[in-house]
PDB file of C-alpha atoms in Angstrom:
ATOM      1  CA  MET O  61     175.695 108.542 116.075  1.00  0.00           C
ATOM      2  CA  ALA O  62     179.405 107.731 115.591  1.00  0.00           C
ATOM      3  CA  ASN O  63     182.072 107.324 118.246  1.00  0.00           C
ATOM      4  CA  ALA O  64     185.644 108.577 117.724  1.00  0.00           C
ATOM      5  CA  LYS O  65     187.105 105.469 119.374  1.00  0.00           C
ATOM      6  CA  ASP O  66     185.944 103.496 116.342  1.00  0.00           C
ATOM      7  CA  LEU O  67     187.889 105.604 113.869  1.00  0.00           C
ATOM      8  CA  THR O  68     190.684 103.862 111.996  1.00  0.00           C
ATOM      9  CA  SER O  69     193.237 105.785 109.942  1.00  0.00           C
ATOM     10  CA  PRO O  70     192.150 109.423 109.468  1.00  0.00           C
ATOM     11  CA  LEU O  71     192.144 110.874 105.976  1.00  0.00           C
ATOM     12  CA  GLU O  72     195.482 112.568 105.332  1.00  0.00           C
ATOM     13  CA  SER O  73     195.780 115.453 102.884  1.00  0.00           C
ATOM     14  CA  PHE O  74     198.961 117.229 101.833  1.00  0.00           C
ATOM     15  CA  LEU O  75     199.605 120.856 100.948  1.00  0.00           C
ATOM     16  CA  ILE O  76     203.104 121.204  99.509  1.00  0.00           C
ATOM     17  CA  VAL O  77     204.350 124.785  99.305  1.00  0.00           C
ATOM     18  CA  GLY O  78     207.573 126.153  97.906  1.00  0.00           C
ATOM     19  CA  ASP O  79     209.327 128.207  95.277  1.00  0.00           C
ATOM     20  CA  ILE O  80     209.596 127.331  91.594  1.00  0.00           C
ATOM     21  CA  GLY O  81     211.748 124.231  91.011  1.00  0.00           C
ATOM     22  CA  GLY O  82     211.438 122.932  94.562  1.00  0.00           C
ATOM     23  CA  GLY O  83     209.940 119.574  93.577  1.00  0.00           C
ATOM     24  CA  LYS O  84     206.338 120.265  94.611  1.00  0.00           C
ATOM     25  CA  SER O  85     204.798 118.658  91.511  1.00  0.00           C
ATOM     26  CA  SER O  86     207.253 115.753  91.467  1.00  0.00           C
ATOM     27  CA  GLY O  87     206.269 114.800  95.001  1.00  0.00           C
ATOM     28  CA  PHE O  88     202.917 113.544  93.728  1.00  0.00           C
ATOM     29  CA  VAL O  89     204.734 110.905  91.666  1.00  0.00           C
ATOM     30  CA  SER O  90     206.176 109.284  94.807  1.00  0.00           C
ATOM     31  CA  LEU O  91     202.792 108.634  96.440  1.00  0.00           C
ATOM     32  CA  PRO O  92     201.422 105.061  96.383  1.00  0.00           C
ATOM     33  CA  GLY O  93     198.186 103.980  94.762  1.00  0.00           C
ATOM     34  CA  LYS O  94     196.224 104.936  91.684  1.00  0.00           C
ATOM     35  CA  LYS O  95     196.464 108.676  91.072  1.00  0.00           C
ATOM     36  CA  PHE O  96     194.773 111.486  89.165  1.00  0.00           C
ATOM     37  CA  ILE O  97     195.969 115.076  88.933  1.00  0.00           C
ATOM     38  CA  TYR O  98     194.613 118.358  87.606  1.00  0.00           C
ATOM     39  CA  GLY O  99     197.423 120.431  86.093  1.00  0.00           C
ATOM     40  CA  PHE O 100     197.167 124.213  85.909  1.00  0.00           C
ATOM     41  CA  GLU O 101     200.854 124.831  85.190  1.00  0.00           C
ATOM     42  CA  PRO O 102     202.953 123.801  82.153  1.00  0.00           C
ATOM     43  CA  ASN O 103     205.484 122.095  84.436  1.00  0.00           C
ATOM     44  CA  THR O 104     202.882 119.656  85.775  1.00  0.00           C
ATOM     45  CA  LEU O 105     203.146 117.443  82.704  1.00  0.00           C
ATOM     46  CA  ARG O 106     206.924 117.596  82.790  1.00  0.00           C
ATOM     47  CA  ALA O 107     206.909 116.356  86.406  1.00  0.00           C
ATOM     48  CA  ILE O 108     204.573 113.395  85.812  1.00  0.00           C
ATOM     49  CA  GLN O 109     205.832 112.414  82.340  1.00  0.00           C
ATOM     50  CA  GLY O 110     206.507 108.677  82.055  1.00  0.00           C
ATOM     51  CA  HIS O 111     204.559 107.756  85.199  1.00  0.00           C
ATOM     52  CA  ASP O 112     201.273 105.879  85.490  1.00  0.00           C
ATOM     53  CA  ILE O 113     199.169 108.920  86.473  1.00  0.00           C
ATOM     54  CA  GLU O 114     195.921 109.997  84.846  1.00  0.00           C
ATOM     55  CA  TYR O 115     195.526 113.728  84.369  1.00  0.00           C
ATOM     56  CA  GLU O 116     193.659 116.656  82.888  1.00  0.00           C
ATOM     57  CA  SER O 117     195.524 119.836  82.003  1.00  0.00           C
ATOM     58  CA  PHE O 118     193.985 123.316  81.854  1.00  0.00           C
ATOM     59  CA  ILE O 119     196.493 125.909  80.692  1.00  0.00           C
ATOM     60  CA  PRO O 120     195.021 129.270  79.583  1.00  0.00           C
ATOM     61  CA  SER O 121     195.509 130.242  75.952  1.00  0.00           C
ATOM     62  CA  ASP O 122     192.961 133.066  75.923  1.00  0.00           C
ATOM     63  CA  ILE O 123     194.770 135.727  77.954  1.00  0.00           C
ATOM     64  CA  ASN O 124     194.384 139.440  77.276  1.00  0.00           C
ATOM     65  CA  ILE O 125     197.962 140.702  76.874  1.00  0.00           C
ATOM     66  CA  ASP O 126     197.311 144.416  76.363  1.00  0.00           C
ATOM     67  CA  ALA O 127     199.691 146.533  78.450  1.00  0.00           C
ATOM     68  CA  ILE O 128     198.140 148.363  81.401  1.00  0.00           C
ATOM     69  CA  ALA O 129     199.813 151.373  82.997  1.00  0.00           C
ATOM     70  CA  LEU O 130     199.256 152.449  86.586  1.00  0.00           C
ATOM     71  CA  LYS O 131     198.779 156.041  85.501  1.00  0.00           C
ATOM     72  CA  LYS O 132     195.139 157.113  85.422  1.00  0.00           C
ATOM     73  CA  THR O 133     193.365 159.434  83.039  1.00  0.00           C
ATOM     74  CA  ALA O 134     191.463 162.508  84.146  1.00  0.00           C
ATOM     75  CA  GLY O 135     188.330 160.347  84.281  1.00  0.00           C
ATOM     76  CA  GLY O 136     189.979 157.932  86.733  1.00  0.00           C
ATOM     77  CA  SER O 137     190.377 154.929  84.418  1.00  0.00           C
ATOM     78  CA  LEU O 138     193.692 153.172  83.821  1.00  0.00           C
ATOM     79  CA  VAL O 139     195.741 153.917  80.723  1.00  0.00           C
ATOM     80  CA  ARG O 140     195.931 150.772  78.600  1.00  0.00           C
ATOM     81  CA  ASP O 141     196.619 149.494  75.117  1.00  0.00           C
ATOM     82  CA  ASN O 142     193.795 148.293  72.911  1.00  0.00           C
ATOM     83  CA  VAL O 143     195.861 146.289  70.447  1.00  0.00           C
ATOM     84  CA  SER O 144     194.998 142.665  71.160  1.00  0.00           C
ATOM     85  CA  ARG O 145     191.878 141.033  69.808  1.00  0.00           C
ATOM     86  CA  PHE O 146     189.560 140.509  72.764  1.00  0.00           C
ATOM     87  CA  LYS O 147     189.172 136.858  73.775  1.00  0.00           C
ATOM     88  CA  GLU O 148     186.682 135.509  76.246  1.00  0.00           C
ATOM     89  CA  PRO O 149     188.576 133.501  78.916  1.00  0.00           C
ATOM     90  CA  LYS O 150     187.009 130.038  78.779  1.00  0.00           C
ATOM     91  CA  THR O 151     189.669 127.800  80.311  1.00  0.00           C
ATOM     92  CA  TYR O 152     188.101 127.927  83.766  1.00  0.00           C
ATOM     93  CA  VAL O 153     184.704 127.082  82.255  1.00  0.00           C
ATOM     94  CA  GLU O 154     186.250 124.009  80.614  1.00  0.00           C
ATOM     95  CA  PHE O 155     187.731 122.916  83.947  1.00  0.00           C
ATOM     96  CA  GLU O 156     184.462 123.531  85.792  1.00  0.00           C
ATOM     97  CA  LYS O 157     182.553 121.391  83.286  1.00  0.00           C
ATOM     98  CA  ASP O 158     185.108 118.588  83.473  1.00  0.00           C
ATOM     99  CA  PHE O 159     185.221 118.665  87.280  1.00  0.00           C
ATOM    100  CA  GLU O 160     181.442 118.529  87.692  1.00  0.00           C
ATOM    101  CA  GLU O 161     181.075 115.742  85.128  1.00  0.00           C
ATOM    102  CA  LYS O 162     183.712 113.656  86.903  1.00  0.00           C
ATOM    103  CA  ILE O 163     182.018 114.141  90.282  1.00  0.00           C
ATOM    104  CA  ASP O 164     178.549 113.329  88.922  1.00  0.00           C
ATOM    105  CA  SER O 165     179.756 110.200  87.130  1.00  0.00           C
ATOM    106  CA  GLY O 166     181.696 108.868  90.124  1.00  0.00           C
ATOM    107  CA  PHE O 167     184.929 109.034  88.110  1.00  0.00           C
ATOM    108  CA  PHE O 168     187.101 109.927  91.122  1.00  0.00           C
ATOM    109  CA  LYS O 169     186.064 106.868  93.134  1.00  0.00           C
ATOM    110  CA  GLN O 170     188.592 104.693  91.300  1.00  0.00           C
ATOM    111  CA  PHE O 171     191.558 106.728  92.598  1.00  0.00           C
ATOM    112  CA  ASP O 172     193.553 106.609  95.821  1.00  0.00           C
ATOM    113  CA  ARG O 173     194.915 110.173  95.446  1.00  0.00           C
ATOM    114  CA  ILE O 174     193.754 113.356  93.729  1.00  0.00           C
ATOM    115  CA  GLY O 175     196.251 116.113  92.926  1.00  0.00           C
ATOM    116  CA  ILE O 176     195.888 119.853  92.267  1.00  0.00           C
ATOM    117  CA  ASP O 177     198.958 121.488  90.744  1.00  0.00           C
ATOM    118  CA  THR O 178     198.928 124.350  91.520  1.00  0.00           C
ATOM    119  CA  ILE O 179     196.369 126.222  93.611  1.00  0.00           C
ATOM    120  CA  THR O 180     198.147 129.354  92.408  1.00  0.00           C
ATOM    121  CA  GLY O 181     197.389 128.466  88.792  1.00  0.00           C
ATOM    122  CA  LEU O 182     193.791 127.489  89.580  1.00  0.00           C
ATOM    123  CA  GLN O 183     193.323 130.816  91.343  1.00  0.00           C
ATOM    124  CA  ALA O 184     194.547 132.683  88.270  1.00  0.00           C
ATOM    125  CA  LEU O 185     192.104 130.810  86.011  1.00  0.00           C
ATOM    126  CA  ALA O 186     189.192 131.603  88.314  1.00  0.00           C
ATOM    127  CA  MET O 187     190.178 135.270  88.550  1.00  0.00           C
ATOM    128  CA  ASP O 188     190.324 135.593  84.752  1.00  0.00           C
ATOM    129  CA  ARG O 189     186.783 134.276  84.467  1.00  0.00           C
ATOM    130  CA  ILE O 190     185.399 136.319  87.350  1.00  0.00           C
ATOM    131  CA  THR O 191     186.824 139.609  86.099  1.00  0.00           C
ATOM    132  CA  TYR O 192     185.344 138.789  82.700  1.00  0.00           C
ATOM    133  CA  LEU O 193     181.908 138.189  84.225  1.00  0.00           C
ATOM    134  CA  ASN O 194     182.262 141.484  86.133  1.00  0.00           C
ATOM    135  CA  SER O 195     183.246 143.320  82.891  1.00  0.00           C
ATOM    136  CA  ARG O 196     186.759 143.942  84.202  1.00  0.00           C
ATOM    137  CA  TYR O 197     188.772 141.340  82.292  1.00  0.00           C
ATOM    138  CA  GLY O 198     192.184 142.743  81.439  1.00  0.00           C
ATOM    139  CA  LYS O 199     191.872 145.361  84.177  1.00  0.00           C
ATOM    140  CA  ASN O 200     193.067 145.411  87.761  1.00  0.00           C
ATOM    141  CA  PRO O 201     190.768 143.247  89.948  1.00  0.00           C
ATOM    142  CA  GLU O 202     188.533 144.974  92.476  1.00  0.00           C
ATOM    143  CA  GLN O 203     187.185 143.840  95.838  1.00  0.00           C
ATOM    144  CA  ASP O 204     184.187 142.009  94.347  1.00  0.00           C
ATOM    145  CA  ASP O 205     186.550 140.055  92.081  1.00  0.00           C
ATOM    146  CA  TYR O 206     188.749 138.983  95.005  1.00  0.00           C
ATOM    147  CA  VAL O 207     185.742 137.849  97.049  1.00  0.00           C
ATOM    148  CA  GLY O 208     184.309 135.909  94.118  1.00  0.00           C
ATOM    149  CA  CYS O 209     187.622 134.222  93.392  1.00  0.00           C
ATOM    150  CA  THR O 210     188.107 133.271  97.041  1.00  0.00           C
ATOM    151  CA  ASN O 211     184.652 131.706  97.282  1.00  0.00           C
ATOM    152  CA  THR O 212     185.120 129.853  93.985  1.00  0.00           C
ATOM    153  CA  VAL O 213     188.436 128.242  94.950  1.00  0.00           C
ATOM    154  CA  ILE O 214     187.212 127.303  98.426  1.00  0.00           C
ATOM    155  CA  ASN O 215     184.106 125.658  96.967  1.00  0.00           C
ATOM    156  CA  ILE O 216     186.278 123.566  94.631  1.00  0.00           C
ATOM    157  CA  PHE O 217     188.252 122.230  97.588  1.00  0.00           C
ATOM    158  CA  ARG O 218     185.118 121.643  99.651  1.00  0.00           C
ATOM    159  CA  ALA O 219     183.841 119.486  96.797  1.00  0.00           C
ATOM    160  CA  LEU O 220     187.178 117.658  96.592  1.00  0.00           C
ATOM    161  CA  PHE O 221     187.362 116.880 100.287  1.00  0.00           C
ATOM    162  CA  GLY O 222     183.732 115.799 100.205  1.00  0.00           C
ATOM    163  CA  LEU O 223     184.781 112.880  97.988  1.00  0.00           C
ATOM    164  CA  GLY O 224     186.610 111.257 100.896  1.00  0.00           C
ATOM    165  CA  ILE O 225     189.782 110.735  98.854  1.00  0.00           C
ATOM    166  CA  PRO O 226     193.211 112.028  99.997  1.00  0.00           C
ATOM    167  CA  VAL O 227     194.128 115.309  98.288  1.00  0.00           C
ATOM    168  CA  TYR O 228     197.631 116.434  97.336  1.00  0.00           C
ATOM    169  CA  ALA O 229     197.855 120.109  96.366  1.00  0.00           C
ATOM    170  CA  THR O 230     200.696 122.509  95.682  1.00  0.00           C
ATOM    171  CA  ALA O 231     201.067 126.274  96.030  1.00  0.00           C
ATOM    172  CA  HIS O 232     203.811 128.825  95.466  1.00  0.00           C
ATOM    173  CA  ILE O 233     205.268 130.948  98.248  1.00  0.00           C
ATOM    174  CA  ASP O 234     207.427 134.020  98.654  1.00  0.00           C
ATOM    175  CA  PHE O 235     209.949 134.469 101.466  1.00  0.00           C
ATOM    176  CA  LYS O 236     209.576 138.062 102.562  1.00  0.00           C
ATOM    177  CA  GLN O 237     209.758 140.395 105.536  1.00  0.00           C
ATOM    178  CA  ASP O 238     206.586 141.154 107.469  1.00  0.00           C
ATOM    179  CA  ASP O 239     206.022 144.924 107.618  1.00  0.00           C
ATOM    180  CA  ALA O 240     204.826 144.858 111.224  1.00  0.00           C
ATOM    181  CA  THR O 241     207.119 142.321 112.916  1.00  0.00           C
ATOM    182  CA  LYS O 242     210.115 142.666 110.537  1.00  0.00           C
ATOM    183  CA  ARG O 243     210.391 138.875 110.612  1.00  0.00           C
ATOM    184  CA  MET O 244     211.136 136.885 107.459  1.00  0.00           C
ATOM    185  CA  GLN O 245     208.180 134.620 106.675  1.00  0.00           C
ATOM    186  CA  ASN O 246     206.886 132.307 103.979  1.00  0.00           C
ATOM    187  CA  VAL O 247     203.865 133.948 102.362  1.00  0.00           C
ATOM    188  CA  LEU O 248     201.492 131.973 100.154  1.00  0.00           C
ATOM    189  CA  PHE O 249     200.889 133.313  96.638  1.00  0.00           C
ATOM    190  CA  LEU O 250     197.170 133.291  97.333  1.00  0.00           C
ATOM    191  CA  ILE O 251     194.707 136.149  97.616  1.00  0.00           C
ATOM    192  CA  GLY O 252     193.036 137.428 100.767  1.00  0.00           C
ATOM    193  CA  ARG O 253     191.274 134.808 102.891  1.00  0.00           C
ATOM    194  CA  LEU O 254     192.636 131.942 100.799  1.00  0.00           C
ATOM    195  CA  ARG O 255     196.000 132.334 102.574  1.00  0.00           C
ATOM    196  CA  LYS O 256     194.224 131.332 105.791  1.00  0.00           C
ATOM    197  CA  GLN O 257     191.406 129.064 104.626  1.00  0.00           C
ATOM    198  CA  ILE O 258     193.384 126.786 102.285  1.00  0.00           C
ATOM    199  CA  PRO O 259     195.962 125.649 104.900  1.00  0.00           C
ATOM    200  CA  GLN O 260     193.149 124.915 107.375  1.00  0.00           C
ATOM    201  CA  LEU O 261     191.788 122.240 105.034  1.00  0.00           C
ATOM    202  CA  PHE O 262     194.944 120.117 105.033  1.00  0.00           C
ATOM    203  CA  SER O 263     196.238 117.734 107.684  1.00  0.00           C
ATOM    204  CA  GLU O 264     199.873 118.147 106.579  1.00  0.00           C
ATOM    205  CA  ILE O 265     201.702 121.212 105.208  1.00  0.00           C
ATOM    206  CA  TYR O 266     205.224 120.646 103.899  1.00  0.00           C
ATOM    207  CA  LEU O 267     207.838 122.983 102.451  1.00  0.00           C
ATOM    208  CA  ALA O 268     209.611 121.696  99.323  1.00  0.00           C
ATOM    209  CA  THR O 269     212.984 123.106  98.297  1.00  0.00           C
ATOM    210  CA  GLY O 270     215.593 122.241  95.691  1.00  0.00           C
ATOM    211  CA  ARG O 271     219.201 123.278  95.334  1.00  0.00           C
ATOM    212  CA  ILE O 272     222.371 122.353  93.481  1.00  0.00           C
ATOM    213  CA  GLU O 273     224.872 120.341  95.541  1.00  0.00           C
ATOM    214  CA  GLY O 274     228.003 118.876  94.027  1.00  0.00           C
ATOM    215  CA  GLY O 275     226.749 119.652  90.553  1.00  0.00           C
ATOM    216  CA  LYS O 276     223.495 117.753  91.105  1.00  0.00           C
ATOM    217  CA  LYS O 277     219.981 118.966  91.873  1.00  0.00           C
ATOM    218  CA  LYS O 278     218.788 117.712  95.253  1.00  0.00           C
ATOM    219  CA  PHE O 279     215.322 118.056  96.731  1.00  0.00           C
ATOM    220  CA  TYR O 280     214.306 118.438 100.360  1.00  0.00           C
ATOM    221  CA  VAL O 281     210.970 118.427 102.177  1.00  0.00           C
ATOM    222  CA  GLN O 282     210.559 120.158 105.538  1.00  0.00           C
ATOM    223  CA  THR O 283     207.951 118.305 107.566  1.00  0.00           C
ATOM    224  CA  GLN O 284     208.295 120.323 110.771  1.00  0.00           C
ATOM    225  CA  PRO O 285     205.831 123.188 111.438  1.00  0.00           C
ATOM    226  CA  LEU O 286     206.408 126.050 109.003  1.00  0.00           C
ATOM    227  CA  ASP O 287     206.675 129.752 109.762  1.00  0.00           C
ATOM    228  CA  LEU O 288     203.867 130.380 107.288  1.00  0.00           C
ATOM    229  CA  GLN O 289     202.107 133.737 107.202  1.00  0.00           C
ATOM    230  CA  VAL O 290     198.429 133.119 106.524  1.00  0.00           C
ATOM    231  CA  ILE O 291     196.725 136.392 107.460  1.00  0.00           C
TER     232      ILE O 291
END
């Protein structure tokens, strides 16, 4: 049995949210120690370029780009093109294999920080694969797809936090008006329960913003409690 009075420094984890260009990815560069990051956005590599950071990048190249209209046929299915050559989305599978191999081999133990950039991009990869498995790839996701994607992303973070290494993750937000309260709030670009479950995992949630001042780009991080809609 352990006693809380014997605890030293608790494990800190950071969720950095913000709009595009706010410096979320670049913040990982400023952290001390040996670092590793998973990149799910093209801008990840741009942010860490030239720094001593090990990484793996998983950017989808197997996306179905057929146009889908919202209008439905008499049979109830969506009107869509059938021009593109069908490609099985395998990018998430490649990430899953890499992630499991690194955990099993103890690869992560050499690092002081692990980064995920971005949760939004990881979510999109998982959704592509899940809709494919449910024979709905290239179509609008349904409830089963959303539930599967939520469980998949949460399990990834449970595995990450189980390593006992500080996690730094980023996610996109939208600043919009709540329909019920009419208040302007920051809303995570995450699906369903992820908007509530992901923030609960992190000890610190910061808002990153960037703007032009005097002809120069300046970056700011809000460390005070955020008005973040999670439900």
